[in-house]
Amino acid sequence: MARGYITSDAVFFDFDNPAIKPYGYGADVTYSDGRNDKTALQQKEYDPDFILRNKVLDDGVTSVEKLLTSSDSDYFAALHMNTMRAVCYKGKLSLPPVVSGRFFTEEECLSDKNYAVVGKNFEKEIYKEGDKSYYNFLGRKYEIIGITGIASKSAMDSIIFVNLGSLMPEEQLNGIYYIDCSRDNKAVYEDIAKNSKVLFGCNLKSRKTPIAFIDIASGKMYMKNYLFVIIVSLMIFAYANTLIQYIERQQLKISIMKLCGAKIDKILKEAGIEYITDCMTGILTGVLTLFLLLYYGVFALEYSYVVNVILGLSGASLGFAIVGFFIFSLFVVKADPQEIIRQV
């Protein structure tokens, strides 16, 4: 969110335009390894007569549109220029959040109609014509189909998303591009890069992902694989520890019931009801607490995302409770009351 709905793993790139003269090209400079700058820059195909063109192809799409949609994966692609994102995407993805309206459909992304999803900071400049809303941008009128943003203030409030097809061919060459939201952004970029030479007569070059404040504050930790493993391991440890303590708390009562001649099915019924009650009380208390935090705006995230997280955590808790019930039931059956009382 700090970048305007761009992840830290996004791949930024632009065209390696041969007409742009490399820095220091032609100067009489010798490097420490004995090469001069001319031989060092031979990999750069410098051609001052080259013109980068975004042609309209036979199927009606531009070369940029063809390039950005040329991978078979599901991903989000965009032309990034200042606060504008000219977007297209493929497949079912987690799209930028909207506080009202909706985001573009996959088909609308390449449509030549002018659609826009703008941040909350632009709402004052939106005007009505009939039953539709519009915003003037790039010297033309865009139909507003959604307002993007999250529960609290964020970088999303100052972003304008437009469909890539609404831009003129020459406008689609202004800015840098990025690939995001796929399982492997680099792999998608490599797929796309293979088609650049055919469509444009030049290669692509990758760019560094912009650094946001969140990178500095978090040290770029996020949910790395090893961090995820550590967190899951701690959760399992806490679960096992809690279950062991719960069984130890119940073992004396179960032992006395066995010594008094209570049958296993009756013990399982009474102990099981208490176990289920304790588990459901804990899960419901956790869910209620999370919903209260969401209601009071503690999470600066999209509501639907937080709800999905809460549902996921609740499902995981229920799964742990079921596994724990089987372990607890096994203890009830196998428990030796004489040994337990002797230990006490």
mmCIF file of C-alpha atoms in Angstrom:
data_model
loop_
_atom_site.group_PDB
_atom_site.id
_atom_site.type_symbol
_atom_site.label_atom_id
_atom_site.label_comp_id
_atom_site.label_asym_id
_atom_site.label_seq_id
_atom_site.Cartn_x
_atom_site.Cartn_y
_atom_site.Cartn_z
ATOM 1 C CA MET A 1 0.000 0.000 0.000
ATOM 2 C CA ALA A 2 2.914 2.348 0.689
ATOM 3 C CA ARG A 3 3.808 2.210 -3.020
ATOM 4 C CA GLY A 4 0.223 2.439 -4.221
ATOM 5 C CA TYR A 5 -0.622 -1.247 -4.447
ATOM 6 C CA ILE A 6 2.776 -2.419 -5.699
ATOM 7 C CA THR A 7 4.549 -5.244 -3.884
ATOM 8 C CA SER A 8 8.230 -5.296 -3.000
ATOM 9 C CA ASP A 9 8.696 -8.162 -5.500
ATOM 10 C CA ALA A 10 7.346 -6.229 -8.490
ATOM 11 C CA VAL A 11 9.630 -6.127 -11.538
ATOM 12 C CA PHE A 12 10.066 -2.676 -13.105
ATOM 13 C CA PHE A 13 11.416 -2.288 -16.632
ATOM 14 C CA ASP A 14 11.509 -0.131 -19.733
ATOM 15 C CA PHE A 15 12.874 -0.313 -23.270
ATOM 16 C CA ASP A 16 16.606 -0.464 -23.898
ATOM 17 C CA ASN A 17 16.315 2.155 -26.638
ATOM 18 C CA PRO A 18 19.346 1.924 -28.981
ATOM 19 C CA ALA A 19 18.928 5.604 -29.918
ATOM 20 C CA ILE A 20 19.833 6.712 -26.378
ATOM 21 C CA LYS A 21 23.576 7.244 -26.243
ATOM 22 C CA PRO A 22 25.253 5.403 -23.331
ATOM 23 C CA TYR A 23 26.956 7.611 -20.775
ATOM 24 C CA GLY A 24 30.611 8.167 -21.733
ATOM 25 C CA TYR A 25 30.194 6.593 -25.180
ATOM 26 C CA GLY A 26 33.102 7.477 -27.454
ATOM 27 C CA ALA A 27 35.331 8.930 -24.749
ATOM 28 C CA ASP A 28 38.953 7.834 -24.541
ATOM 29 C CA VAL A 29 38.790 6.118 -21.157
ATOM 30 C CA THR A 30 40.607 2.963 -20.102
ATOM 31 C CA TYR A 31 39.350 0.711 -17.330
ATOM 32 C CA SER A 32 41.491 -1.136 -14.806
ATOM 33 C CA ASP A 33 41.086 -4.411 -16.722
ATOM 34 C CA GLY A 34 42.576 -2.854 -19.851
ATOM 35 C CA ARG A 35 39.336 -2.275 -21.763
ATOM 36 C CA ASN A 36 38.405 1.139 -23.049
ATOM 37 C CA ASP A 37 34.822 2.347 -22.856
ATOM 38 C CA LYS A 38 34.097 1.489 -26.501
ATOM 39 C CA THR A 39 34.818 -2.199 -26.036
ATOM 40 C CA ALA A 40 33.110 -2.200 -22.648
ATOM 41 C CA LEU A 41 29.926 -0.840 -24.203
ATOM 42 C CA GLN A 42 29.841 -3.083 -27.232
ATOM 43 C CA GLN A 43 26.899 -4.976 -25.777
ATOM 44 C CA LYS A 44 24.907 -1.763 -26.006
ATOM 45 C CA GLU A 45 23.564 -1.570 -29.553
ATOM 46 C CA TYR A 46 23.801 2.167 -30.061
ATOM 47 C CA ASP A 47 21.878 3.305 -33.149
ATOM 48 C CA PRO A 48 21.181 7.049 -33.324
ATOM 49 C CA ASP A 49 18.722 6.489 -36.191
ATOM 50 C CA PHE A 50 16.559 4.013 -34.275
ATOM 51 C CA ILE A 51 12.978 5.151 -33.564
ATOM 52 C CA LEU A 52 10.948 3.384 -30.907
ATOM 53 C CA ARG A 53 7.444 2.924 -32.311
ATOM 54 C CA ASN A 54 4.302 1.557 -30.730
ATOM 55 C CA LYS A 55 2.525 0.193 -33.788
ATOM 56 C CA VAL A 56 -1.137 -0.723 -34.021
ATOM 57 C CA LEU A 57 -1.154 -4.386 -35.030
ATOM 58 C CA ASP A 58 -3.539 -6.224 -37.326
ATOM 59 C CA ASP A 59 -5.712 -7.429 -34.426
ATOM 60 C CA GLY A 60 -6.282 -3.843 -33.279
ATOM 61 C CA VAL A 61 -4.031 -3.858 -30.200
ATOM 62 C CA THR A 62 -0.828 -1.867 -29.903
ATOM 63 C CA SER A 63 2.625 -3.376 -29.596
ATOM 64 C CA VAL A 64 2.765 -2.329 -25.916
ATOM 65 C CA GLU A 65 -0.575 -4.013 -25.216
ATOM 66 C CA LYS A 66 0.594 -7.129 -27.052
ATOM 67 C CA LEU A 67 3.849 -7.146 -25.099
ATOM 68 C CA LEU A 68 2.291 -6.675 -21.656
ATOM 69 C CA THR A 69 -0.225 -9.475 -22.247
ATOM 70 C CA SER A 70 2.135 -11.927 -23.983
ATOM 71 C CA SER A 71 2.788 -14.208 -20.986
ATOM 72 C CA ASP A 72 0.469 -17.138 -20.271
ATOM 73 C CA SER A 73 0.559 -16.588 -16.492
ATOM 74 C CA ASP A 74 -1.905 -14.682 -14.311
ATOM 75 C CA TYR A 75 -0.416 -11.287 -13.454
ATOM 76 C CA PHE A 76 -0.949 -7.542 -13.159
ATOM 77 C CA ALA A 77 0.911 -5.201 -15.539
ATOM 78 C CA ALA A 78 0.932 -1.427 -15.682
ATOM 79 C CA LEU A 79 2.537 1.621 -17.218
ATOM 80 C CA HIS A 80 3.730 3.732 -14.287
ATOM 81 C CA MET A 81 4.000 7.498 -14.776
ATOM 82 C CA ASN A 82 3.853 9.800 -11.757
ATOM 83 C CA THR A 83 0.513 9.093 -10.054
ATOM 84 C CA MET A 84 -0.968 7.329 -13.089
ATOM 85 C CA ARG A 85 -1.203 3.567 -13.565
ATOM 86 C CA ALA A 86 -2.346 2.442 -17.020
ATOM 87 C CA VAL A 87 -3.207 -1.158 -16.256
ATOM 88 C CA CYS A 88 -3.995 -4.504 -17.775
ATOM 89 C CA TYR A 89 -4.132 -7.891 -16.099
ATOM 90 C CA LYS A 90 -4.773 -11.554 -16.785
ATOM 91 C CA GLY A 91 -6.546 -14.143 -14.646
ATOM 92 C CA LYS A 92 -8.108 -13.983 -11.207
ATOM 93 C CA LEU A 93 -6.026 -11.670 -9.031
ATOM 94 C CA SER A 94 -6.326 -9.642 -5.865
ATOM 95 C CA LEU A 95 -7.065 -6.287 -7.515
ATOM 96 C CA PRO A 96 -6.546 -2.808 -6.011
ATOM 97 C CA PRO A 97 -9.141 -2.130 -3.290
ATOM 98 C CA VAL A 98 -12.072 0.187 -3.946
ATOM 99 C CA VAL A 99 -14.213 2.007 -1.397
ATOM 100 C CA SER A 100 -17.031 2.420 -3.911
ATOM 101 C CA GLY A 101 -17.778 1.189 -7.403
ATOM 102 C CA ARG A 102 -15.483 -1.435 -8.909
ATOM 103 C CA PHE A 103 -12.171 -2.005 -10.664
ATOM 104 C CA PHE A 104 -11.729 -2.680 -14.395
ATOM 105 C CA THR A 105 -12.610 -6.062 -15.825
ATOM 106 C CA GLU A 106 -9.914 -7.903 -17.766
ATOM 107 C CA GLU A 107 -11.667 -7.007 -21.039
ATOM 108 C CA GLU A 108 -12.032 -3.317 -20.158
ATOM 109 C CA CYS A 109 -8.261 -2.994 -19.674
ATOM 110 C CA LEU A 110 -7.617 -3.126 -23.427
ATOM 111 C CA SER A 111 -10.787 -1.286 -24.435
ATOM 112 C CA ASP A 112 -10.335 2.066 -26.188
ATOM 113 C CA LYS A 113 -13.082 3.567 -24.017
ATOM 114 C CA ASN A 114 -11.910 5.926 -21.288
ATOM 115 C CA TYR A 115 -12.397 4.334 -17.872
ATOM 116 C CA ALA A 116 -10.784 5.411 -14.600
ATOM 117 C CA VAL A 117 -10.609 4.355 -10.969
ATOM 118 C CA VAL A 118 -9.330 7.324 -8.965
ATOM 119 C CA GLY A 119 -8.144 7.844 -5.410
ATOM 120 C CA LYS A 120 -10.263 9.504 -2.755
ATOM 121 C CA ASN A 121 -8.279 12.747 -3.083
ATOM 122 C CA PHE A 122 -9.752 13.339 -6.565
ATOM 123 C CA GLU A 123 -13.415 13.022 -5.561
ATOM 124 C CA LYS A 124 -13.903 16.813 -5.437
ATOM 125 C CA GLU A 125 -12.930 17.090 -9.125
ATOM 126 C CA ILE A 126 -15.400 14.451 -10.287
ATOM 127 C CA TYR A 127 -18.499 15.786 -12.048
ATOM 128 C CA LYS A 128 -21.782 14.285 -13.146
ATOM 129 C CA GLU A 129 -23.304 14.042 -16.608
ATOM 130 C CA GLY A 130 -26.606 12.236 -16.453
ATOM 131 C CA ASP A 131 -26.217 9.105 -14.348
ATOM 132 C CA LYS A 132 -22.448 8.785 -14.925
ATOM 133 C CA SER A 133 -19.451 10.402 -13.240
ATOM 134 C CA TYR A 134 -16.439 11.803 -15.062
ATOM 135 C CA TYR A 135 -12.957 13.149 -14.408
ATOM 136 C CA ASN A 136 -10.844 15.197 -16.832
ATOM 137 C CA PHE A 137 -7.420 13.645 -17.301
ATOM 138 C CA LEU A 138 -4.771 13.773 -20.039
ATOM 139 C CA GLY A 139 -6.868 16.338 -21.892
ATOM 140 C CA ARG A 140 -9.922 14.106 -22.209
ATOM 141 C CA LYS A 141 -12.913 12.886 -20.245
ATOM 142 C CA TYR A 142 -12.704 9.636 -18.269
ATOM 143 C CA GLU A 143 -15.740 7.792 -16.941
ATOM 144 C CA ILE A 144 -15.285 7.023 -13.239
ATOM 145 C CA ILE A 145 -16.243 3.438 -12.416
ATOM 146 C CA GLY A 146 -14.706 3.261 -8.945
ATOM 147 C CA ILE A 147 -12.972 5.088 -6.098
ATOM 148 C CA THR A 148 -9.853 3.367 -4.814
ATOM 149 C CA GLY A 149 -8.607 3.447 -1.241
ATOM 150 C CA ILE A 150 -8.632 1.629 2.092
ATOM 151 C CA ALA A 151 -10.132 2.224 5.528
ATOM 152 C CA SER A 152 -7.698 5.023 6.434
ATOM 153 C CA LYS A 153 -5.419 7.418 4.551
ATOM 154 C CA SER A 154 -2.877 5.812 2.239
ATOM 155 C CA ALA A 155 -0.890 6.304 -0.961
ATOM 156 C CA MET A 156 -3.892 4.841 -2.804
ATOM 157 C CA ASP A 157 -5.777 8.105 -2.261
ATOM 158 C CA SER A 158 -3.559 9.956 -4.764
ATOM 159 C CA ILE A 159 -3.435 7.391 -7.574
ATOM 160 C CA ILE A 160 -5.310 7.370 -10.868
ATOM 161 C CA PHE A 161 -5.837 3.988 -12.497
ATOM 162 C CA VAL A 162 -6.832 4.048 -16.165
ATOM 163 C CA ASN A 163 -7.278 1.206 -18.606
ATOM 164 C CA LEU A 164 -4.202 0.801 -20.815
ATOM 165 C CA GLY A 165 -6.303 0.783 -23.987
ATOM 166 C CA SER A 166 -7.515 4.342 -23.315
ATOM 167 C CA LEU A 167 -4.047 5.780 -23.980
ATOM 168 C CA MET A 168 -2.846 6.820 -27.417
ATOM 169 C CA PRO A 169 -0.071 4.591 -28.851
ATOM 170 C CA GLU A 170 2.588 7.256 -28.241
ATOM 171 C CA GLU A 171 1.337 7.796 -24.661
ATOM 172 C CA GLN A 172 1.865 4.117 -23.912
ATOM 173 C CA LEU A 173 5.620 4.658 -24.360
ATOM 174 C CA ASN A 174 5.841 7.387 -21.701
ATOM 175 C CA GLY A 175 6.951 6.041 -18.330
ATOM 176 C CA ILE A 176 8.185 2.733 -16.993
ATOM 177 C CA TYR A 177 6.356 -0.577 -16.708
ATOM 178 C CA TYR A 178 5.999 -3.155 -13.976
ATOM 179 C CA ILE A 179 4.824 -6.723 -13.527
ATOM 180 C CA ASP A 180 3.226 -7.704 -10.231
ATOM 181 C CA CYS A 181 0.844 -10.031 -8.387
ATOM 182 C CA SER A 182 2.001 -13.231 -10.093
ATOM 183 C CA ARG A 183 3.516 -16.302 -8.452
ATOM 184 C CA ASP A 184 6.854 -15.389 -10.032
ATOM 185 C CA ASN A 185 7.113 -11.825 -11.350
ATOM 186 C CA LYS A 186 10.619 -12.399 -12.713
ATOM 187 C CA ALA A 187 9.490 -15.402 -14.754
ATOM 188 C CA VAL A 188 6.646 -13.367 -16.273
ATOM 189 C CA TYR A 189 9.087 -10.557 -17.080
ATOM 190 C CA GLU A 190 11.410 -13.021 -18.812
ATOM 191 C CA ASP A 191 8.479 -14.323 -20.902
ATOM 192 C CA ILE A 192 7.571 -10.800 -21.944
ATOM 193 C CA ALA A 193 11.182 -9.808 -22.649
ATOM 194 C CA LYS A 194 11.445 -12.552 -25.282
ATOM 195 C CA ASN A 195 8.834 -10.762 -27.405
ATOM 196 C CA SER A 196 10.314 -7.271 -27.158
ATOM 197 C CA LYS A 197 12.852 -7.722 -29.964
ATOM 198 C CA VAL A 198 10.134 -8.897 -32.365
ATOM 199 C CA LEU A 199 7.593 -6.219 -31.466
ATOM 200 C CA PHE A 200 9.907 -3.222 -31.020
ATOM 201 C CA GLY A 201 13.313 -4.167 -32.448
ATOM 202 C CA CYS A 202 15.032 -3.696 -29.091
ATOM 203 C CA ASN A 203 15.396 -5.403 -25.739
ATOM 204 C CA LEU A 204 13.974 -4.580 -22.319
ATOM 205 C CA LYS A 205 16.018 -3.536 -19.322
ATOM 206 C CA SER A 206 15.001 -4.064 -15.721
ATOM 207 C CA ARG A 207 14.829 -1.199 -13.237
ATOM 208 C CA LYS A 208 15.103 -1.126 -9.459
ATOM 209 C CA THR A 209 11.854 -1.349 -7.532
ATOM 210 C CA PRO A 210 11.159 2.047 -5.886
ATOM 211 C CA ILE A 211 11.942 2.117 -2.180
ATOM 212 C CA ALA A 212 9.050 3.038 0.108
ATOM 213 C CA PHE A 213 9.144 4.045 3.756
ATOM 214 C CA ILE A 214 7.828 0.593 4.705
ATOM 215 C CA ASP A 215 11.062 -0.923 3.318
ATOM 216 C CA ILE A 216 13.165 1.181 5.675
ATOM 217 C CA ALA A 217 10.894 0.628 8.676
ATOM 218 C CA SER A 218 10.689 -3.137 8.194
ATOM 219 C CA GLY A 219 14.189 -3.758 6.873
ATOM 220 C CA LYS A 220 12.459 -5.430 3.898
ATOM 221 C CA MET A 221 11.479 -8.349 6.122
ATOM 222 C CA TYR A 222 7.791 -8.713 5.186
ATOM 223 C CA MET A 223 6.700 -12.344 5.138
ATOM 224 C CA LYS A 224 9.843 -13.970 3.762
ATOM 225 C CA ASN A 225 9.825 -17.759 3.532
ATOM 226 C CA TYR A 226 12.088 -18.271 6.548
ATOM 227 C CA LEU A 227 10.046 -15.783 8.599
ATOM 228 C CA PHE A 228 6.861 -17.615 7.655
ATOM 229 C CA VAL A 229 8.397 -20.930 8.769
ATOM 230 C CA ILE A 230 9.467 -19.391 12.096
ATOM 231 C CA ILE A 231 5.992 -17.965 12.763
ATOM 232 C CA VAL A 232 4.265 -21.258 11.900
ATOM 233 C CA SER A 233 6.728 -23.151 14.113
ATOM 234 C CA LEU A 234 5.999 -20.803 17.028
ATOM 235 C CA MET A 235 2.265 -21.258 16.497
ATOM 236 C CA ILE A 236 2.607 -25.060 16.549
ATOM 237 C CA PHE A 237 4.786 -24.857 19.667
ATOM 238 C CA ALA A 238 2.234 -22.633 21.421
ATOM 239 C CA TYR A 239 -0.591 -24.968 20.358
ATOM 240 C CA ALA A 240 1.229 -28.090 21.618
ATOM 241 C CA ASN A 241 2.134 -26.384 24.894
ATOM 242 C CA THR A 242 -1.461 -25.251 25.473
ATOM 243 C CA LEU A 243 -2.833 -28.717 24.685
ATOM 244 C CA ILE A 244 -0.394 -30.418 27.065
ATOM 245 C CA GLN A 245 -1.316 -28.029 29.873
ATOM 246 C CA TYR A 246 -5.011 -28.569 29.202
ATOM 247 C CA ILE A 247 -4.617 -32.361 29.369
ATOM 248 C CA GLU A 248 -2.602 -32.095 32.600
ATOM 249 C CA ARG A 249 -5.356 -29.954 34.105
ATOM 250 C CA GLN A 250 -8.000 -32.554 33.211
ATOM 251 C CA GLN A 251 -6.112 -35.761 34.037
ATOM 252 C CA LEU A 252 -6.906 -35.841 37.773
ATOM 253 C CA LYS A 253 -10.633 -35.377 37.172
ATOM 254 C CA ILE A 254 -10.617 -38.080 34.489
ATOM 255 C CA SER A 255 -8.702 -40.457 36.782
ATOM 256 C CA ILE A 256 -11.187 -39.989 39.639
ATOM 257 C CA MET A 257 -14.090 -40.621 37.254
ATOM 258 C CA LYS A 258 -12.426 -43.855 36.109
ATOM 259 C CA LEU A 259 -11.789 -45.004 39.683
ATOM 260 C CA CYS A 260 -15.434 -44.320 40.528
ATOM 261 C CA GLY A 261 -16.431 -46.735 37.761
ATOM 262 C CA ALA A 262 -17.577 -44.242 35.115
ATOM 263 C CA LYS A 263 -17.649 -45.700 31.616
ATOM 264 C CA ILE A 264 -15.352 -44.385 28.893
ATOM 265 C CA ASP A 265 -18.209 -43.104 26.719
ATOM 266 C CA LYS A 266 -19.611 -41.064 29.630
ATOM 267 C CA ILE A 267 -16.159 -39.660 30.464
ATOM 268 C CA LEU A 268 -15.593 -38.773 26.799
ATOM 269 C CA LYS A 269 -18.989 -37.080 26.634
ATOM 270 C CA GLU A 270 -18.510 -34.914 29.731
ATOM 271 C CA ALA A 271 -14.828 -34.116 29.075
ATOM 272 C CA GLY A 272 -15.530 -33.590 25.369
ATOM 273 C CA ILE A 273 -18.332 -31.089 25.998
ATOM 274 C CA GLU A 274 -16.059 -29.101 28.298
ATOM 275 C CA TYR A 275 -13.219 -29.240 25.733
ATOM 276 C CA ILE A 276 -15.458 -28.091 22.865
ATOM 277 C CA THR A 277 -16.916 -25.299 25.013
ATOM 278 C CA ASP A 278 -13.444 -24.049 25.940
ATOM 279 C CA CYS A 279 -12.267 -24.172 22.304
ATOM 280 C CA MET A 280 -15.310 -22.394 20.870
ATOM 281 C CA THR A 281 -15.149 -19.735 23.591
ATOM 282 C CA GLY A 282 -11.523 -19.055 22.699
ATOM 283 C CA ILE A 283 -12.187 -18.935 18.922
ATOM 284 C CA LEU A 284 -15.247 -16.699 19.235
ATOM 285 C CA THR A 285 -13.430 -14.355 21.629
ATOM 286 C CA GLY A 286 -10.568 -14.046 19.149
ATOM 287 C CA VAL A 287 -12.911 -13.416 16.196
ATOM 288 C CA LEU A 288 -14.901 -10.828 18.149
ATOM 289 C CA THR A 289 -11.689 -9.040 19.184
ATOM 290 C CA LEU A 290 -10.441 -8.915 15.588
ATOM 291 C CA PHE A 291 -13.778 -7.601 14.295
ATOM 292 C CA LEU A 292 -13.772 -4.892 16.957
ATOM 293 C CA LEU A 293 -10.257 -3.870 15.898
ATOM 294 C CA LEU A 294 -11.471 -3.782 12.290
ATOM 295 C CA TYR A 295 -14.585 -1.785 13.203
ATOM 296 C CA TYR A 296 -12.571 0.879 15.016
ATOM 297 C CA GLY A 297 -10.125 1.229 12.114
ATOM 298 C CA VAL A 298 -7.061 -0.284 13.784
ATOM 299 C CA PHE A 299 -6.230 -2.157 10.554
ATOM 300 C CA ALA A 300 -5.398 0.289 7.720
ATOM 301 C CA LEU A 301 -6.342 -2.355 5.160
ATOM 302 C CA GLU A 302 -9.203 -3.194 2.860
ATOM 303 C CA TYR A 303 -12.133 -4.627 4.818
ATOM 304 C CA SER A 304 -12.551 -7.669 2.585
ATOM 305 C CA TYR A 305 -8.866 -8.571 2.979
ATOM 306 C CA VAL A 306 -9.008 -8.391 6.786
ATOM 307 C CA VAL A 307 -12.244 -10.410 6.824
ATOM 308 C CA ASN A 308 -10.589 -13.090 4.674
ATOM 309 C CA VAL A 309 -7.652 -13.190 7.095
ATOM 310 C CA ILE A 310 -10.015 -13.519 10.065
ATOM 311 C CA LEU A 311 -11.918 -16.335 8.354
ATOM 312 C CA GLY A 312 -8.642 -18.074 7.508
ATOM 313 C CA LEU A 313 -7.383 -17.834 11.081
ATOM 314 C CA SER A 314 -10.732 -19.042 12.412
ATOM 315 C CA GLY A 315 -10.619 -22.027 10.062
ATOM 316 C CA ALA A 316 -7.064 -22.848 11.155
ATOM 317 C CA SER A 317 -8.094 -22.571 14.833
ATOM 318 C CA LEU A 318 -11.032 -24.899 14.246
ATOM 319 C CA GLY A 319 -8.697 -27.381 12.544
ATOM 320 C CA PHE A 320 -6.292 -27.283 15.490
ATOM 321 C CA ALA A 321 -9.237 -27.776 17.860
ATOM 322 C CA ILE A 322 -10.378 -30.887 15.979
ATOM 323 C CA VAL A 323 -6.864 -32.367 15.996
ATOM 324 C CA GLY A 324 -6.590 -31.548 19.702
ATOM 325 C CA PHE A 325 -9.906 -33.268 20.408
ATOM 326 C CA PHE A 326 -8.646 -36.539 18.920
ATOM 327 C CA ILE A 327 -5.435 -36.294 20.956
ATOM 328 C CA PHE A 328 -7.424 -35.469 24.103
ATOM 329 C CA SER A 329 -9.811 -38.389 23.465
ATOM 330 C CA LEU A 330 -6.857 -40.755 23.053
ATOM 331 C CA PHE A 331 -5.538 -39.600 26.436
ATOM 332 C CA VAL A 332 -8.933 -40.215 28.060
ATOM 333 C CA VAL A 333 -8.991 -43.787 26.751
ATOM 334 C CA LYS A 334 -5.348 -44.596 27.558
ATOM 335 C CA ALA A 335 -5.003 -42.761 30.893
ATOM 336 C CA ASP A 336 -3.984 -44.976 33.847
ATOM 337 C CA PRO A 337 -5.766 -43.468 36.917
ATOM 338 C CA GLN A 338 -3.611 -45.291 39.485
ATOM 339 C CA GLU A 339 -0.381 -44.033 37.935
ATOM 340 C CA ILE A 340 -1.722 -40.477 37.640
ATOM 341 C CA ILE A 341 -2.911 -40.382 41.283
ATOM 342 C CA ARG A 342 0.392 -41.876 42.411
ATOM 343 C CA GLN A 343 2.292 -39.092 40.637
ATOM 344 C CA VAL A 344 0.059 -36.481 42.249
#
